[in-house]
JSON list of C-alpha atoms in Angstrom, two decimals:
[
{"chain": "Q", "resi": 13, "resn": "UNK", "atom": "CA", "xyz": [-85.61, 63.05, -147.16]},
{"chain": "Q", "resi": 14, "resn": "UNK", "atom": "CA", "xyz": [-86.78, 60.77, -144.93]},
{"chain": "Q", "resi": 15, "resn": "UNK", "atom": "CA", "xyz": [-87.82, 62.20, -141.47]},
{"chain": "Q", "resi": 16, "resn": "UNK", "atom": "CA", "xyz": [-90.21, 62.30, -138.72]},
{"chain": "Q", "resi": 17, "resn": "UNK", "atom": "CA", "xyz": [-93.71, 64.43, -138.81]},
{"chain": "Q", "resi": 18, "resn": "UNK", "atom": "CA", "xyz": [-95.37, 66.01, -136.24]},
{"chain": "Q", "resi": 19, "resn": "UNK", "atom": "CA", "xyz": [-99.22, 67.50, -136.57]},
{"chain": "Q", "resi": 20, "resn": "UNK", "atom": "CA", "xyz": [-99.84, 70.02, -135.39]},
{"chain": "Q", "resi": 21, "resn": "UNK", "atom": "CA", "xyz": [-97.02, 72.16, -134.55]},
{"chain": "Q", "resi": 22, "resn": "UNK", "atom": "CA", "xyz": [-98.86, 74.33, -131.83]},
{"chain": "Q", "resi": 23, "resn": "UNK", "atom": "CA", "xyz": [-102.06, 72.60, -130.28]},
{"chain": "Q", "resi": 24, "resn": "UNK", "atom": "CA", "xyz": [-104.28, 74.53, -128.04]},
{"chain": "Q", "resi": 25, "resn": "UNK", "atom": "CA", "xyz": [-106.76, 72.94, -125.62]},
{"chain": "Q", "resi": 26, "resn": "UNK", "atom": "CA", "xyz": [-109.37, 73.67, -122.96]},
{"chain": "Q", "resi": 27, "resn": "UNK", "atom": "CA", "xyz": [-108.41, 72.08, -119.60]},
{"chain": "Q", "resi": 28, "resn": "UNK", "atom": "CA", "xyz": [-110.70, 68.54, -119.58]},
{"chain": "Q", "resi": 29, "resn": "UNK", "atom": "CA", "xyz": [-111.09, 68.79, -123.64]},
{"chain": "Q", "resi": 30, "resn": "UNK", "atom": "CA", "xyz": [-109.64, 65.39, -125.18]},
{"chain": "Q", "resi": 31, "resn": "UNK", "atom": "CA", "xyz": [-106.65, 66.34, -127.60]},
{"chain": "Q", "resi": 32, "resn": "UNK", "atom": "CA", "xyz": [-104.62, 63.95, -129.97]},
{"chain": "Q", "resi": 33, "resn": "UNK", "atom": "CA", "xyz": [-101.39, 64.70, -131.13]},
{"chain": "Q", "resi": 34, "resn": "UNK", "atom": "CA", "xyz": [-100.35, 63.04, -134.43]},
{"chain": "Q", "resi": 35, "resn": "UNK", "atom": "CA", "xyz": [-96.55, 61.34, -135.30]},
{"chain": "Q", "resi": 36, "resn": "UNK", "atom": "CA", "xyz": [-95.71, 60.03, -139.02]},
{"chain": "Q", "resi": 37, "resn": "UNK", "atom": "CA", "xyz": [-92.25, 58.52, -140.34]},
{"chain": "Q", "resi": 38, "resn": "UNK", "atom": "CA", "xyz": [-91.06, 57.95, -143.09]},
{"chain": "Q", "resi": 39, "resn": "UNK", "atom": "CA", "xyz": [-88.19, 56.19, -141.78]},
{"chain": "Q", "resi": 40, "resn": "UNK", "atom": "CA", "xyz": [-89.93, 52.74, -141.29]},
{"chain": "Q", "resi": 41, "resn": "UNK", "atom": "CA", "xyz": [-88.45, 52.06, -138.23]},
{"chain": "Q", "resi": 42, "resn": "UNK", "atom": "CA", "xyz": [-89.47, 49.40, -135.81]},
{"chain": "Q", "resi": 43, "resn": "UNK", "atom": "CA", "xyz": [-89.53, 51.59, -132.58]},
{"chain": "Q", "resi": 44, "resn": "UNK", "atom": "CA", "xyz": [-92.12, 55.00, -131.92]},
{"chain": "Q", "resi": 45, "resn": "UNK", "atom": "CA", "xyz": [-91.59, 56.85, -128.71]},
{"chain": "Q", "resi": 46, "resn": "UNK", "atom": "CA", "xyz": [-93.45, 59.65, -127.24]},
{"chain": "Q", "resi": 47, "resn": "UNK", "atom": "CA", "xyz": [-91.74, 62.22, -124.99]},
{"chain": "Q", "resi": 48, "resn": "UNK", "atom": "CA", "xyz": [-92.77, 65.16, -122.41]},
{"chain": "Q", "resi": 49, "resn": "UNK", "atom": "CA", "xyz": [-90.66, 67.78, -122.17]},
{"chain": "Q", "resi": 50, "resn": "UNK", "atom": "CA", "xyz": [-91.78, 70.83, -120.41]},
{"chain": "Q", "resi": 51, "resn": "UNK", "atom": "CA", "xyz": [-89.53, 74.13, -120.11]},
{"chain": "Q", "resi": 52, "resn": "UNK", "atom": "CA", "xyz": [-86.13, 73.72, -119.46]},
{"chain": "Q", "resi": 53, "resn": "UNK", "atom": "CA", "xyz": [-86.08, 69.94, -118.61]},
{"chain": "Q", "resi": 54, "resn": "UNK", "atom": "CA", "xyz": [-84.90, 66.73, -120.02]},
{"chain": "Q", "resi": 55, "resn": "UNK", "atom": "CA", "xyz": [-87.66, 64.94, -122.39]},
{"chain": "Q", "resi": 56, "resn": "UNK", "atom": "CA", "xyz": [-89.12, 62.56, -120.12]},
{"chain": "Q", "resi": 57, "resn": "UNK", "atom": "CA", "xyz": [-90.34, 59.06, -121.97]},
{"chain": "Q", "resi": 58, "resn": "UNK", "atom": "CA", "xyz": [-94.15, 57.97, -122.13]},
{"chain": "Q", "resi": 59, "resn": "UNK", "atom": "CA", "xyz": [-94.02, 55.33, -123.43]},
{"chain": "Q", "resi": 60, "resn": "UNK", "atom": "CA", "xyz": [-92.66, 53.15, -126.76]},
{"chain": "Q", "resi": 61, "resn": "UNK", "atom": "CA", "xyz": [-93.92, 50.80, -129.41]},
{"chain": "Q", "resi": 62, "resn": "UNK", "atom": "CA", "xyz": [-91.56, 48.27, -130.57]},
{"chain": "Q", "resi": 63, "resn": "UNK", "atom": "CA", "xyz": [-93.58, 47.24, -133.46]},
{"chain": "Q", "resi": 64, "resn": "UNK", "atom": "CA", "xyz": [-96.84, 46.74, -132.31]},
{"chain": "Q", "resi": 65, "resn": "UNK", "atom": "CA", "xyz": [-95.81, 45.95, -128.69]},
{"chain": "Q", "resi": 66, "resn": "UNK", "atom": "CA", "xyz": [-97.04, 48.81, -126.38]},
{"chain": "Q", "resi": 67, "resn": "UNK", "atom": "CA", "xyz": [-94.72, 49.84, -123.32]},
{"chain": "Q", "resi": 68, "resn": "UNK", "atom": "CA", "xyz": [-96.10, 52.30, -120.54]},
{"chain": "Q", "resi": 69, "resn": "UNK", "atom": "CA", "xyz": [-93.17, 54.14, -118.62]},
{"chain": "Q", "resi": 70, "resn": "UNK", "atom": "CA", "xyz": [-93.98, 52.94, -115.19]},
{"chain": "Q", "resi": 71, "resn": "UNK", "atom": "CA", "xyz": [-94.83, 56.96, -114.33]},
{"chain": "Q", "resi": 72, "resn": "UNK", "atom": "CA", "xyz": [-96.88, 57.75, -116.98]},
{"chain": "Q", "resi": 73, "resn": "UNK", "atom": "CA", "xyz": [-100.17, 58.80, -115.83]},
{"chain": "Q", "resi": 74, "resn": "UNK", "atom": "CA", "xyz": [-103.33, 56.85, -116.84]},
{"chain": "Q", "resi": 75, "resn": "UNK", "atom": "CA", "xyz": [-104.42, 60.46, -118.88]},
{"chain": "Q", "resi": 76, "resn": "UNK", "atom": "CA", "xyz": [-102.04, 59.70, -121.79]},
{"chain": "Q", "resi": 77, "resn": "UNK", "atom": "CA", "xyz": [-102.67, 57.05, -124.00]},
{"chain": "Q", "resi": 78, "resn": "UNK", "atom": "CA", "xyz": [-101.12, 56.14, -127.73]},
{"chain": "Q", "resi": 79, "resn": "UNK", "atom": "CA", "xyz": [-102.29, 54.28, -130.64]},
{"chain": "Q", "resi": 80, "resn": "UNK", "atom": "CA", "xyz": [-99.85, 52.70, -133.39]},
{"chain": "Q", "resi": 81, "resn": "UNK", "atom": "CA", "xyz": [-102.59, 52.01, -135.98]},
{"chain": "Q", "resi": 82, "resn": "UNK", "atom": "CA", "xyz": [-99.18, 50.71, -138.48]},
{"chain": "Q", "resi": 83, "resn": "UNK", "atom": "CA", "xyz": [-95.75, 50.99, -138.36]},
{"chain": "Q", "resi": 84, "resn": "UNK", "atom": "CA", "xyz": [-95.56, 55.03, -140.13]},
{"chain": "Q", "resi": 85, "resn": "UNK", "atom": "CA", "xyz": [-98.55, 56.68, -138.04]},
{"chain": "Q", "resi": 86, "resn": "UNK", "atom": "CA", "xyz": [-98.51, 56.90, -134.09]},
{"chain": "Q", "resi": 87, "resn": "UNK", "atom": "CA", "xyz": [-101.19, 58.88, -132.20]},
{"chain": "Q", "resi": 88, "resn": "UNK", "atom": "CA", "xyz": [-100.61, 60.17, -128.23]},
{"chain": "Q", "resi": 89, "resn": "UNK", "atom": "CA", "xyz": [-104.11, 60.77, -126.62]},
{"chain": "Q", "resi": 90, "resn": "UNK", "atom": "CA", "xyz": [-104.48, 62.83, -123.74]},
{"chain": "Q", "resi": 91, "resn": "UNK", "atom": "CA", "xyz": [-108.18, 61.81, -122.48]},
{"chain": "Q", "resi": 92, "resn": "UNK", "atom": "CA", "xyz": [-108.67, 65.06, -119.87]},
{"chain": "Q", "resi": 93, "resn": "UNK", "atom": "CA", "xyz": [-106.08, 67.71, -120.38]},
{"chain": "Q", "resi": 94, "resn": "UNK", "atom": "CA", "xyz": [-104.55, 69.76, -117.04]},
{"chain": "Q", "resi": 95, "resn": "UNK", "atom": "CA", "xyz": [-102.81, 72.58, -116.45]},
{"chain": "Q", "resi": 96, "resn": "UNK", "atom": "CA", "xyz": [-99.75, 70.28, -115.71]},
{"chain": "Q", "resi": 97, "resn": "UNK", "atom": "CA", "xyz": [-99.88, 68.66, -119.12]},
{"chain": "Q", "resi": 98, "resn": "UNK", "atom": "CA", "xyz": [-98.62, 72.20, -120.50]},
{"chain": "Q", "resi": 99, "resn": "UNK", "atom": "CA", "xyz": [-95.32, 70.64, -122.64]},
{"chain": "Q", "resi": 100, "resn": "UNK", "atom": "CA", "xyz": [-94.17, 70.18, -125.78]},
{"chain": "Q", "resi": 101, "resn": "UNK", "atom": "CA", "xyz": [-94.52, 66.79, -126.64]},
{"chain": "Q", "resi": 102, "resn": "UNK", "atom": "CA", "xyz": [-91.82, 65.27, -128.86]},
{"chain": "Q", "resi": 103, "resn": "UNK", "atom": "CA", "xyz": [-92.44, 61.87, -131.35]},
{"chain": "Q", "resi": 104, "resn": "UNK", "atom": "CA", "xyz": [-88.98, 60.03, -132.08]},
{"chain": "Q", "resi": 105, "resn": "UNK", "atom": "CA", "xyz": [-87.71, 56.66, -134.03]},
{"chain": "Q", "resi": 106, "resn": "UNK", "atom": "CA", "xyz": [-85.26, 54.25, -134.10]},
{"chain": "Q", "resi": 107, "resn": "UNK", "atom": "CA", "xyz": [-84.40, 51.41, -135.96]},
{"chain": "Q", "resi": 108, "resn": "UNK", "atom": "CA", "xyz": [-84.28, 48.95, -133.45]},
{"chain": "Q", "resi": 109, "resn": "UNK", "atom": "CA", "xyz": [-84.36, 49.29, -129.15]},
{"chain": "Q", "resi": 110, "resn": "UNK", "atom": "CA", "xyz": [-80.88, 47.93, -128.67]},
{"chain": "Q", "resi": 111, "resn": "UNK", "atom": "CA", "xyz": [-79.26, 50.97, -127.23]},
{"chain": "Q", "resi": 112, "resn": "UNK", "atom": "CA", "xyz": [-76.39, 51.79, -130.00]},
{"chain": "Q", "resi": 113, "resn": "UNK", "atom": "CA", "xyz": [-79.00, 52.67, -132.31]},
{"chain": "Q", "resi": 114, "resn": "UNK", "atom": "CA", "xyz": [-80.03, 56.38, -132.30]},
{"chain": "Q", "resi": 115, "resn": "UNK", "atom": "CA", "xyz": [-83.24, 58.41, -131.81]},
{"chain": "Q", "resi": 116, "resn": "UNK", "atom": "CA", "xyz": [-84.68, 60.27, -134.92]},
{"chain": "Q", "resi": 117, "resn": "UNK", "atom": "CA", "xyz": [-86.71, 63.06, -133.44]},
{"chain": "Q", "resi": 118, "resn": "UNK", "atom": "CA", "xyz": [-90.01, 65.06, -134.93]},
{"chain": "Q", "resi": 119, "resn": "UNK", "atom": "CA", "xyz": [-90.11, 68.60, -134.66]},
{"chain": "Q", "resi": 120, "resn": "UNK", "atom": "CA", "xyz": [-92.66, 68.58, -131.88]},
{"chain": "Q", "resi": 121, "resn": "UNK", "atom": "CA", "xyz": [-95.86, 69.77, -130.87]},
{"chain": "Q", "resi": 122, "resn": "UNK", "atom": "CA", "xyz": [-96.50, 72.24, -127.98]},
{"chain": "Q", "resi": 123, "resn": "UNK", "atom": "CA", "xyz": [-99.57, 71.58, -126.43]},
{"chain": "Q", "resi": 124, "resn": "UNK", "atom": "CA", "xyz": [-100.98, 74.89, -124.31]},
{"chain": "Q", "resi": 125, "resn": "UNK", "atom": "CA", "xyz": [-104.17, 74.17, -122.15]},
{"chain": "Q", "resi": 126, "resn": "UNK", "atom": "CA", "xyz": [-106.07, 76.83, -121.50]},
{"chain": "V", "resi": 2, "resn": "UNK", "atom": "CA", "xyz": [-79.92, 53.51, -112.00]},
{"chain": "V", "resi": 3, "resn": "UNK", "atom": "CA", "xyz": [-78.57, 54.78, -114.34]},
{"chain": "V", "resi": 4, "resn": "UNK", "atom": "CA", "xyz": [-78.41, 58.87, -114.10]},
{"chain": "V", "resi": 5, "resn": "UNK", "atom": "CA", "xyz": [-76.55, 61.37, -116.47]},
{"chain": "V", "resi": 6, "resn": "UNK", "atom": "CA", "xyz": [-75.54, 64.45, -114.88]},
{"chain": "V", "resi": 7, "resn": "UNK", "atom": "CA", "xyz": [-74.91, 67.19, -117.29]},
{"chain": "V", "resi": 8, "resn": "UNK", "atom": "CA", "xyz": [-73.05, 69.53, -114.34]},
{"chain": "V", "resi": 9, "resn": "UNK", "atom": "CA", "xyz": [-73.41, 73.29, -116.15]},
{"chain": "V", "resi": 10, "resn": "UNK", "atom": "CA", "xyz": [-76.57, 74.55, -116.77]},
{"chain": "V", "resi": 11, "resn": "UNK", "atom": "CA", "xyz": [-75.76, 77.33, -119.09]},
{"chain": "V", "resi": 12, "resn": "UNK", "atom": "CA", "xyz": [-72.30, 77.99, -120.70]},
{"chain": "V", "resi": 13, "resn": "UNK", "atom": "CA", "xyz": [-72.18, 81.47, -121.60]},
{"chain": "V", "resi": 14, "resn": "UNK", "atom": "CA", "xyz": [-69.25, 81.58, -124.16]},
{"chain": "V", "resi": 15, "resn": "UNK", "atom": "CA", "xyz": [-68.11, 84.23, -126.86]},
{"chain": "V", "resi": 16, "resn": "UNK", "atom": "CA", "xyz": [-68.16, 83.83, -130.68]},
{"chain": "V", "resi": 17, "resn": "UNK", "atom": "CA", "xyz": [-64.85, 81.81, -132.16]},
{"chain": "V", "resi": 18, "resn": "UNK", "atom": "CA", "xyz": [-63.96, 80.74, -128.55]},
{"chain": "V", "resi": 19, "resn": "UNK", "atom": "CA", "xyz": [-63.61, 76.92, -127.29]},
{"chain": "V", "resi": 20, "resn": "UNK", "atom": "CA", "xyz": [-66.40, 75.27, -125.81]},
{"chain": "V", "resi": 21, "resn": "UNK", "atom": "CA", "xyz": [-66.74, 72.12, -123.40]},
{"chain": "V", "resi": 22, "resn": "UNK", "atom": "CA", "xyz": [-70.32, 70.89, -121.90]},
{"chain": "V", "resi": 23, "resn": "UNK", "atom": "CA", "xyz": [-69.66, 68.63, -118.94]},
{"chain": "V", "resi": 24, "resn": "UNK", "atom": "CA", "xyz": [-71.43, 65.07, -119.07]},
{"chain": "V", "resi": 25, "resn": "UNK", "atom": "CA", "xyz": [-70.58, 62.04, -116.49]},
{"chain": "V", "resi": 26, "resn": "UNK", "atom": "CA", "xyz": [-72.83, 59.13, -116.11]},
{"chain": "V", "resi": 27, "resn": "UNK", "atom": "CA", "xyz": [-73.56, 56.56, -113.01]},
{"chain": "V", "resi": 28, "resn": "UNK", "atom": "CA", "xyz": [-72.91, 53.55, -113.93]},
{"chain": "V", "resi": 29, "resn": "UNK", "atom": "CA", "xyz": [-69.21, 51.98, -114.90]},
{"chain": "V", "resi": 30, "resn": "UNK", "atom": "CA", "xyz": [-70.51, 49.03, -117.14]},
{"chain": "V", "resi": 31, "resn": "UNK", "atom": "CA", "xyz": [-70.12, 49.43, -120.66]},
{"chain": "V", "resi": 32, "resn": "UNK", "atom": "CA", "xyz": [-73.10, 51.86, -121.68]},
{"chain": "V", "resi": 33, "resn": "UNK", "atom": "CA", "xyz": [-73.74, 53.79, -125.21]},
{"chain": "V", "resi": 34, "resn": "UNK", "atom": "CA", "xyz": [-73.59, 57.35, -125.10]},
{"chain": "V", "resi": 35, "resn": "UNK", "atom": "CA", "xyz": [-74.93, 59.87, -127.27]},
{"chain": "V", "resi": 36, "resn": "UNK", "atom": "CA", "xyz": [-74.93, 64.11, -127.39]},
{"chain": "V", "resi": 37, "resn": "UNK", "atom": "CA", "xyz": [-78.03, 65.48, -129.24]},
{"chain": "V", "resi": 38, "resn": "UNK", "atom": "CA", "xyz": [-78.76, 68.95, -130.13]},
{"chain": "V", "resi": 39, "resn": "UNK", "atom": "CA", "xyz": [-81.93, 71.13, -129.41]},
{"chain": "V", "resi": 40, "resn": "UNK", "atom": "CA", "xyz": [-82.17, 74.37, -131.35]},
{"chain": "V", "resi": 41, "resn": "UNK", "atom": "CA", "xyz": [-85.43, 76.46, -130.12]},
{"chain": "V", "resi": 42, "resn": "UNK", "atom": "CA", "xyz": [-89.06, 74.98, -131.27]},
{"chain": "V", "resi": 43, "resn": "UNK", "atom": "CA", "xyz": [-87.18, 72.09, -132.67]},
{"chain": "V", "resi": 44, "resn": "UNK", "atom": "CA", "xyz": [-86.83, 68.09, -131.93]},
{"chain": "V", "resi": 45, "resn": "UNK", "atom": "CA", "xyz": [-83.39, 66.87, -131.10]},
{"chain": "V", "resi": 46, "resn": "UNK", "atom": "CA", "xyz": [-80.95, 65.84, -133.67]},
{"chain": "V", "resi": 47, "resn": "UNK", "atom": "CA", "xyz": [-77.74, 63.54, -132.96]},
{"chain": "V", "resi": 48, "resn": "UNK", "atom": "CA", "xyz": [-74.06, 65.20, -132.77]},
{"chain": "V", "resi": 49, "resn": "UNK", "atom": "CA", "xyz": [-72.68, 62.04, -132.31]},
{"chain": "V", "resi": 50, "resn": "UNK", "atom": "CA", "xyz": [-72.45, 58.58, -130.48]},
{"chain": "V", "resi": 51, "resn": "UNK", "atom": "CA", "xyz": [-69.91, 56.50, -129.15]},
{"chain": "V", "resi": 52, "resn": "UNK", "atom": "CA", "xyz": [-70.49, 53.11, -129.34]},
{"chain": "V", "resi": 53, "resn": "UNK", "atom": "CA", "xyz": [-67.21, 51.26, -128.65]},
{"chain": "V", "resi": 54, "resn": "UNK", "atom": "CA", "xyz": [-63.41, 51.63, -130.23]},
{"chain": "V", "resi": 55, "resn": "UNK", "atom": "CA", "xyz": [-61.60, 55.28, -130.31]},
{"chain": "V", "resi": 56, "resn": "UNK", "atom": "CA", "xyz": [-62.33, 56.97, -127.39]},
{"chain": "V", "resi": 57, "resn": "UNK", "atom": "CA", "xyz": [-62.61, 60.54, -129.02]},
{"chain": "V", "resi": 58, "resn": "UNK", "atom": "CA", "xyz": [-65.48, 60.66, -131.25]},
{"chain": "V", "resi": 59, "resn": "UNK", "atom": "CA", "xyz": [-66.12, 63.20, -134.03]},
{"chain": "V", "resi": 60, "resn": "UNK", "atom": "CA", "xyz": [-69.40, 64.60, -134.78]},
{"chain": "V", "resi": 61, "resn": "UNK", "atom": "CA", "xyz": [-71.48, 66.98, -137.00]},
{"chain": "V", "resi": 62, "resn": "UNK", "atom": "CA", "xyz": [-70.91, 70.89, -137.10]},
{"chain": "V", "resi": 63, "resn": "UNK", "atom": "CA", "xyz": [-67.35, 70.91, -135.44]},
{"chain": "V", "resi": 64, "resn": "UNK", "atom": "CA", "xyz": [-68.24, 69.12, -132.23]},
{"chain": "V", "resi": 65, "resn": "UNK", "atom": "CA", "xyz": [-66.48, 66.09, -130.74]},
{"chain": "V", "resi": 66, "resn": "UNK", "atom": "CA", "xyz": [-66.75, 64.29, -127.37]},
{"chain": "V", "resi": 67, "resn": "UNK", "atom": "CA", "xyz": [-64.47, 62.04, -125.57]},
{"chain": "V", "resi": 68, "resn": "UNK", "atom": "CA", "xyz": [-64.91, 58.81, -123.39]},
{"chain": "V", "resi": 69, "resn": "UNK", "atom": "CA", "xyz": [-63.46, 58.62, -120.23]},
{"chain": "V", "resi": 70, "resn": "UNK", "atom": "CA", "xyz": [-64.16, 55.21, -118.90]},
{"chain": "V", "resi": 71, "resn": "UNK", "atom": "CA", "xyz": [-62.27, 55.86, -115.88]},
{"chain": "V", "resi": 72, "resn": "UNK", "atom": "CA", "xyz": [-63.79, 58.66, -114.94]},
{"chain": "V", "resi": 73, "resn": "UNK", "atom": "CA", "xyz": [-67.14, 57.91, -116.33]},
{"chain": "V", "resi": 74, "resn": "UNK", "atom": "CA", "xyz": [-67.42, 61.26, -118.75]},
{"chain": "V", "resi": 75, "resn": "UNK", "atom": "CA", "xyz": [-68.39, 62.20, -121.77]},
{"chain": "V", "resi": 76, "resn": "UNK", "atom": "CA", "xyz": [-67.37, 65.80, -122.42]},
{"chain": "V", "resi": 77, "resn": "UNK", "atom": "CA", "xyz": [-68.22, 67.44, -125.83]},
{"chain": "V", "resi": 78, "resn": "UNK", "atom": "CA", "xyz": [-65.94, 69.98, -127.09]},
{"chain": "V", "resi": 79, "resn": "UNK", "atom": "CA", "xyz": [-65.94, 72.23, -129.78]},
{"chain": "V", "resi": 80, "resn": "UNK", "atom": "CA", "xyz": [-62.45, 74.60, -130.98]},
{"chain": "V", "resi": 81, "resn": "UNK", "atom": "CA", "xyz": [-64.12, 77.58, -132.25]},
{"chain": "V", "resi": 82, "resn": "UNK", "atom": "CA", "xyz": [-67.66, 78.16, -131.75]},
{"chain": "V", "resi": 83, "resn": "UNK", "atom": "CA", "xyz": [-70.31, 80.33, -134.15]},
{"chain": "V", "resi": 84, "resn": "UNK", "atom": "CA", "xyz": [-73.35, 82.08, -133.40]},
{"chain": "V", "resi": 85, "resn": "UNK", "atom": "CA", "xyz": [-75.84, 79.33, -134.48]},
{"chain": "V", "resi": 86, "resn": "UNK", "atom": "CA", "xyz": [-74.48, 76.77, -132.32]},
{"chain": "V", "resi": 87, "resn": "UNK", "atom": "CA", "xyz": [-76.70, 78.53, -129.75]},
{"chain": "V", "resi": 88, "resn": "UNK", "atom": "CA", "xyz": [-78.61, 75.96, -128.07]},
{"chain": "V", "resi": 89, "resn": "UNK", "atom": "CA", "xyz": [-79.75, 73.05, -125.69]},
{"chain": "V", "resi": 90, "resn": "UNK", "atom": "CA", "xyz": [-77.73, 70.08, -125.80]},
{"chain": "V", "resi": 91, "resn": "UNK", "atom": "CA", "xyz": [-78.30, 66.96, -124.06]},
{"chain": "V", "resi": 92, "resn": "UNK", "atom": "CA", "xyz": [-75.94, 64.38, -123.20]},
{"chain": "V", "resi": 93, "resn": "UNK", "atom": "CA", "xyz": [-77.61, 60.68, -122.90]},
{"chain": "V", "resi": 94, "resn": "UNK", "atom": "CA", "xyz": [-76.88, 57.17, -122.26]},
{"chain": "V", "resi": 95, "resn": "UNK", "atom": "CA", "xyz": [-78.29, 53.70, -122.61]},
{"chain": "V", "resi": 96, "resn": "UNK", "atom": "CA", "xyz": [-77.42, 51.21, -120.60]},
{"chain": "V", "resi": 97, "resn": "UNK", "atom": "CA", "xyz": [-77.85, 47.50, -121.06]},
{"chain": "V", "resi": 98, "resn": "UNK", "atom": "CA", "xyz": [-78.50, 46.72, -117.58]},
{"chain": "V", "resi": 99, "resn": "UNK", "atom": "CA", "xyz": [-81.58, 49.20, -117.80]},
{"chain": "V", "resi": 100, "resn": "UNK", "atom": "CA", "xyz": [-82.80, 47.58, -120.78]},
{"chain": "V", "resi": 101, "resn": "UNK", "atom": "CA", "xyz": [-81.05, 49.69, -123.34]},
{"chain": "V", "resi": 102, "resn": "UNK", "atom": "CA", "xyz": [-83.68, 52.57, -122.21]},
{"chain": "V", "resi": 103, "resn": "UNK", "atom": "CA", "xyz": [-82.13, 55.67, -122.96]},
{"chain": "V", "resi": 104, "resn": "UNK", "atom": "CA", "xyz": [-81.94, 58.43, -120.40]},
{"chain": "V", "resi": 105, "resn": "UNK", "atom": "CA", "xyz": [-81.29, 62.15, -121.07]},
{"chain": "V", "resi": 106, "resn": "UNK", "atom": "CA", "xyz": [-79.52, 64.73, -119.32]},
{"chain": "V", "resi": 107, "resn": "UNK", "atom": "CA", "xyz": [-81.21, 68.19, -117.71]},
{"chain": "V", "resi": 108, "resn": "UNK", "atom": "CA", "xyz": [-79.69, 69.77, -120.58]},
{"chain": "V", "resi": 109, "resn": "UNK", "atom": "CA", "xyz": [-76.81, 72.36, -121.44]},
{"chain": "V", "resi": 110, "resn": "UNK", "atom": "CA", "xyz": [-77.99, 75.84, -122.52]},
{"chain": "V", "resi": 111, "resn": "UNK", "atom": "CA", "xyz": [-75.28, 76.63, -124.72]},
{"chain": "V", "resi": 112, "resn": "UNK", "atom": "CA", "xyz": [-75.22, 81.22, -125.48]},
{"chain": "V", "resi": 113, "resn": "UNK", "atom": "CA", "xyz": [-72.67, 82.34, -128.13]},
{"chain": "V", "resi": 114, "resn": "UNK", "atom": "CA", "xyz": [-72.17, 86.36, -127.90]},
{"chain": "V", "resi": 115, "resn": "UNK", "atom": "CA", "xyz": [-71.30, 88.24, -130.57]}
]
């Protein structure tokens, strides 16, 4: 089945210690988004690739970073790790960025920092 | 903006009983609106989408959702609900005007009793 993979399931981190959360599809879709979603809340967008074409969420702070190294892998870094950046952290797809199309989402990753 | 306001936090509801999660949306230009599901630990996964055409939409597991231009809603409804259907479900719209971005409700916590 095609689908969306997300390493590791349950990351834990030191508060400062650089951590990488990693996003694979087998979907080959065009677009790779990276979401926040802390307890309770709406998933909150990082930012997207469309392709190879990076876009930052105007909000996103300077901490998070993502790679797209080809279209099935996509990496989110998160350079020094706070308390705040406690969240599961979800990877998604979608065909194209025209709005009809839907997301495919990965299973997540929930990222304590100790 | 665009903002989606999902207006019940929590819908307690007993097993086999009818169900409705409240959605309405901002803006009153033609916009794409989707309900996803959230079971716990778990990325979202599409109920359904309404694009354009007939305003009541059918989706997976029992669910459907209608469009109410007029009153800028998006209600999803279920007859008879089960056990599993336990979870978070999001209502969420893209809008052309914001560049097809697609923002997410807070979220429904949906609690079938036995």
């Amino acid at each position: 089945d095609a689908m969306v993979i997300q390493n590791p399931r349950y990351q834990v981190t030191q508060f400062g210690k650089p951590v990488t959360l990693s996003c694979s599809q087998t979907l080959n879709h065009n677009v790779m988004y990276w979401y926040q979603q802390k307890s309770s809340q709406a998933p909150k967008l990082l930012f997207h690739y469309y392709d190879k074409d990076f876009n930052n969420e105007a909000d996103t702070p300077d901490n998070f970073q993502s790679r797209r190294p080809n279209t099935s892998f996509c990496f989110l870094d998160i350079r020094s790790p706070g308390l705040g950046d406690a969240a599961m952290y979800l990877c998604a797809t979608s065909r194209d960025f025209q709005g009809m199309n839907e997301q495919f989402f990965g299973p997540g990753t929930r990222l304590t920092v100790l | 903006a665009q903002s989606v306001t999902q207006l019940d936090s929590q819908v307690p509801v007993f097993e086999e009983a009818p169900v409705e999660l409240r959605c309405n949306y901002s803006s009153s230009v033609s916009v794409y609106l989707f309900w996803y599901v959230q079971y716990p630990n778990q990325g979202l996964q599409l109920l359904l989408k309404y694009l354009s055409g007939s305003t009541l939409v059918k989706g997976i597991n029992g669910f459907e959702a209608e469009f109410n231009k007029s009153q800028t809603s998006f209600h999803l409804r279920k007859p008879s609900v089960h056990i599993s259907d336990t979870a978070e479900y999001f209502c969420a719209v893209s809008d052309p005007s914001g560049g097809f971005k697609t923002i997410f409700g807070a979220g429904t916590r949906l609690f079938v009793k036995a």
